[in-house]
Amino acid sequence: MKAFFNSLFDYNFHCNKQLIATFGAIDAVPERSLLLFSHILNAHHLWNARIRERKPEFEVWQLHDIQALGDIHYENQRNSFDITSSTEDFEKRIDYENTEGRLFTNTLQDMLFHIINHSANHRGQIAMDFRGNRLEPLASDYIHYKR
């Protein structure tokens, strides 16, 4: 299970790193794309915090400056790898409170997989936003990464 999640987080890291590089290379990042990508990073941070039972530093829809994206992304990745590396029980159930204050319990593996799936979903929305702004979207499908 560790190898599986490390592979997924490598994929996620690669895609997000490419998107950060693209943001830095274009003249004007579409506002919606920056908001969605900030949300990807914020949600990743929030889930890591829930897993580690820590108070999150970011709000769900907090907007970040382009210059801050790389550092937030790197820290998210480092924390996720720390979690997967130090975990023996991926079926461990974790209690947490969502952003509306409701209590839930999920397994660690479900929470980790959600981080990846949530990120991929919003990268797809960013690709659509890029197309709507006459920008070429990144190929971020998992199979493209594995090829």
CSV table of N, CA, C and O in Angstrom, one decimal, residues 31 45-46 53 65 70 87-88 109 116 130-131 137 139:
chain,number,residue,atom,x,y,z
A,31,GLU,N,-8.1,33.8,-13.7
A,31,GLU,CA,-8.5,34.0,-12.3
A,31,GLU,C,-9.1,32.7,-11.7
A,31,GLU,O,-8.7,32.3,-10.6
A,45,HIS,N,-3.6,20.3,1.9
A,45,HIS,CA,-3.1,20.8,3.2
A,45,HIS,C,-4.1,20.4,4.3
A,45,HIS,O,-3.7,19.9,5.4
A,46,LEU,N,-5.4,20.7,4.1
A,46,LEU,CA,-6.4,20.4,5.1
A,46,LEU,C,-6.5,18.9,5.4
A,46,LEU,O,-6.6,18.5,6.6
A,53,GLU,N,-4.0,15.2,12.8
A,53,GLU,CA,-4.7,15.8,13.9
A,53,GLU,C,-4.1,17.2,14.3
A,53,GLU,O,-3.8,17.4,15.5
A,65,ASP,N,-0.9,33.7,-3.9
A,65,ASP,CA,-0.1,34.4,-4.9
A,65,ASP,C,0.6,33.3,-5.7
A,65,ASP,O,1.0,32.2,-5.1
A,70,GLY,N,4.5,27.1,-5.2
A,70,GLY,CA,5.5,26.0,-5.2
A,70,GLY,C,5.9,25.6,-3.8
A,70,GLY,O,6.0,24.4,-3.5
A,87,THR,N,3.3,5.1,8.2
A,87,THR,CA,2.0,4.3,8.4
A,87,THR,C,2.2,2.9,8.1
A,87,THR,O,2.7,2.5,7.1
A,88,GLU,N,1.6,2.1,9.0
A,88,GLU,CA,1.6,0.6,8.8
A,88,GLU,C,0.1,0.2,8.5
A,88,GLU,O,-0.1,-0.9,7.9
A,109,GLN,N,-6.6,5.3,4.1
A,109,GLN,CA,-6.5,5.1,2.7
A,109,GLN,C,-7.6,5.8,1.9
A,109,GLN,O,-7.3,6.4,0.8
A,116,ILE,N,-5.7,12.7,-3.9
A,116,ILE,CA,-5.3,12.5,-5.3
A,116,ILE,C,-6.5,12.7,-6.3
A,116,ILE,O,-6.4,13.4,-7.3
A,130,PHE,N,-8.5,26.8,-19.1
A,130,PHE,CA,-7.4,27.1,-20.0
A,130,PHE,C,-8.0,27.2,-21.4
A,130,PHE,O,-7.8,28.1,-22.1
A,131,ARG,N,-8.7,26.1,-21.8
A,131,ARG,CA,-9.3,26.1,-23.2
A,131,ARG,C,-10.2,27.3,-23.4
A,131,ARG,O,-10.2,27.9,-24.5
A,137,PRO,N,-4.1,23.4,-22.5
A,137,PRO,CA,-4.1,22.7,-21.1
A,137,PRO,C,-3.0,21.7,-21.1
A,137,PRO,O,-2.5,21.2,-22.1
A,139,ALA,N,-1.5,17.9,-20.3
A,139,ALA,CA,-1.9,16.6,-20.3
A,139,ALA,C,-1.6,16.0,-18.9
A,139,ALA,O,-0.5,15.8,-18.6
